């Protein structure tokens, strides 16, 4: 169910468009940065006793370029960072 968000998506801010796909960049307080594609997918979480909750069209960023982080050395296979910053793209806000 993965899709890249188009430039007219309401959470595409600022509107940096490449071939009608929304891109954005973030700079963190420590100077690290990430450049991402705004994307959406269904997220599934276990609730209890085999019951799961599904959340469709959750918006998140897929990192294209990320500053080196200490956990990204020695062939560590971590695929990304779940940022829990403020604003409308906050994943917790989307799951309410």
mmCIF file of C-alpha atoms in Angstrom:
data_model
loop_
_atom_site.group_PDB
_atom_site.id
_atom_site.type_symbol
_atom_site.label_atom_id
_atom_site.label_comp_id
_atom_site.label_asym_id
_atom_site.label_seq_id
_atom_site.Cartn_x
_atom_site.Cartn_y
_atom_site.Cartn_z
ATOM 1 C CA UNK A 1 0.000 0.000 0.000
ATOM 2 C CA UNK A 2 3.067 2.269 -0.070
ATOM 3 C CA UNK A 3 2.772 5.444 -2.142
ATOM 4 C CA UNK A 4 4.825 8.586 -2.557
ATOM 5 C CA UNK A 5 2.791 11.688 -1.719
ATOM 6 C CA UNK A 6 2.087 14.101 -4.570
ATOM 7 C CA UNK A 7 2.994 17.778 -4.328
ATOM 8 C CA UNK A 8 -0.629 18.796 -3.738
ATOM 9 C CA UNK A 9 -0.879 16.677 -0.552
ATOM 10 C CA UNK A 10 -1.947 18.912 2.387
ATOM 11 C CA UNK A 11 1.096 17.821 4.451
ATOM 12 C CA UNK A 12 3.564 18.661 1.687
ATOM 13 C CA UNK A 13 5.159 21.668 3.338
ATOM 14 C CA UNK A 14 7.347 23.195 2.162
ATOM 15 C CA UNK A 15 6.399 22.250 -1.401
ATOM 16 C CA UNK A 16 9.609 20.956 -2.925
ATOM 17 C CA UNK A 17 8.409 19.051 -5.969
ATOM 18 C CA UNK A 18 10.363 16.663 -8.151
ATOM 19 C CA UNK A 19 8.259 14.928 -10.827
ATOM 20 C CA UNK A 20 5.080 15.640 -8.759
ATOM 21 C CA UNK A 21 6.516 13.878 -5.677
ATOM 22 C CA UNK A 22 6.789 15.856 -2.432
ATOM 23 C CA UNK A 23 10.285 16.179 -0.935
ATOM 24 C CA UNK A 24 11.362 18.027 2.196
ATOM 25 C CA UNK A 25 14.402 18.499 4.413
ATOM 26 C CA UNK A 26 14.855 18.785 8.171
ATOM 27 C CA UNK A 27 17.790 20.102 10.165
ATOM 28 C CA UNK A 28 17.942 18.879 13.755
ATOM 29 C CA UNK A 29 19.142 20.920 16.755
ATOM 30 C CA UNK A 30 22.537 19.165 16.726
ATOM 31 C CA UNK A 31 23.111 20.107 13.062
ATOM 32 C CA UNK A 32 22.294 16.685 11.590
ATOM 33 C CA UNK A 33 19.911 16.674 8.663
ATOM 34 C CA UNK A 34 17.714 14.469 6.539
ATOM 35 C CA UNK A 35 16.294 14.874 3.038
ATOM 36 C CA UNK A 36 13.177 12.786 2.453
ATOM 37 C CA UNK A 37 10.272 11.844 0.197
ATOM 38 C CA UNK A 38 6.877 12.370 1.807
ATOM 39 C CA UNK A 39 5.166 8.969 1.664
ATOM 40 C CA UNK A 40 2.159 7.090 2.982
ATOM 41 C CA UNK A 41 1.414 3.501 3.879
ATOM 42 C CA UNK A 42 -0.773 1.385 6.153
ATOM 43 C CA UNK A 43 0.650 0.914 9.645
ATOM 44 C CA UNK A 44 -0.347 -2.117 11.713
ATOM 45 C CA UNK A 45 0.201 -2.385 15.465
ATOM 46 C CA UNK A 46 -0.508 -5.282 17.858
ATOM 47 C CA UNK A 47 -3.118 -4.339 20.450
ATOM 48 C CA UNK A 48 -3.619 -7.457 22.612
ATOM 49 C CA UNK A 49 -4.302 -11.193 22.341
ATOM 50 C CA UNK A 50 -3.637 -11.346 18.599
ATOM 51 C CA UNK A 51 -5.796 -8.289 17.853
ATOM 52 C CA UNK A 52 -4.192 -5.678 15.603
ATOM 53 C CA UNK A 53 -5.082 -2.100 14.744
ATOM 54 C CA UNK A 54 -4.696 -0.876 11.161
ATOM 55 C CA UNK A 55 -4.138 2.780 10.270
ATOM 56 C CA UNK A 56 -4.434 3.579 6.572
ATOM 57 C CA UNK A 57 -2.635 6.425 4.776
ATOM 58 C CA UNK A 58 -0.173 7.293 7.552
ATOM 59 C CA UNK A 59 2.205 9.992 6.304
ATOM 60 C CA UNK A 60 5.941 9.662 6.980
ATOM 61 C CA UNK A 61 9.256 10.577 5.385
ATOM 62 C CA UNK A 62 11.480 8.094 3.566
ATOM 63 C CA UNK A 63 15.073 9.283 3.968
ATOM 64 C CA UNK A 64 17.096 9.756 0.805
ATOM 65 C CA UNK A 65 20.076 11.459 2.385
ATOM 66 C CA UNK A 66 20.819 11.446 6.107
ATOM 67 C CA UNK A 67 23.661 12.844 8.169
ATOM 68 C CA UNK A 68 25.907 10.183 9.675
ATOM 69 C CA UNK A 69 24.605 9.033 13.043
ATOM 70 C CA UNK A 70 26.665 6.989 15.548
ATOM 71 C CA UNK A 71 24.385 3.951 15.118
ATOM 72 C CA UNK A 72 25.012 3.941 11.351
ATOM 73 C CA UNK A 73 28.582 2.617 11.620
ATOM 74 C CA UNK A 74 30.115 -0.867 11.550
ATOM 75 C CA UNK A 75 27.577 -2.207 9.021
ATOM 76 C CA UNK A 76 24.657 -1.591 11.375
ATOM 77 C CA UNK A 77 21.479 -2.462 9.463
ATOM 78 C CA UNK A 78 19.157 0.130 11.029
ATOM 79 C CA UNK A 79 17.043 1.435 8.158
ATOM 80 C CA UNK A 80 15.966 4.799 9.492
ATOM 81 C CA UNK A 81 14.882 7.090 12.271
ATOM 82 C CA UNK A 82 11.359 7.553 13.543
ATOM 83 C CA UNK A 83 11.235 11.267 14.238
ATOM 84 C CA UNK A 84 8.711 12.356 16.833
ATOM 85 C CA UNK A 85 8.871 16.082 16.303
ATOM 86 C CA UNK A 86 6.058 18.605 16.354
ATOM 87 C CA UNK A 87 3.606 19.548 13.659
ATOM 88 C CA UNK A 88 0.927 18.011 11.477
ATOM 89 C CA UNK A 89 3.147 15.169 10.202
ATOM 90 C CA UNK A 90 3.658 13.860 13.753
ATOM 91 C CA UNK A 91 2.799 10.163 13.590
ATOM 92 C CA UNK A 92 1.093 10.190 17.001
ATOM 93 C CA UNK A 93 -1.247 12.962 15.847
ATOM 94 C CA UNK A 94 -2.190 10.887 12.790
ATOM 95 C CA UNK A 95 -3.095 7.823 14.867
ATOM 96 C CA UNK A 96 -5.632 9.581 17.109
#
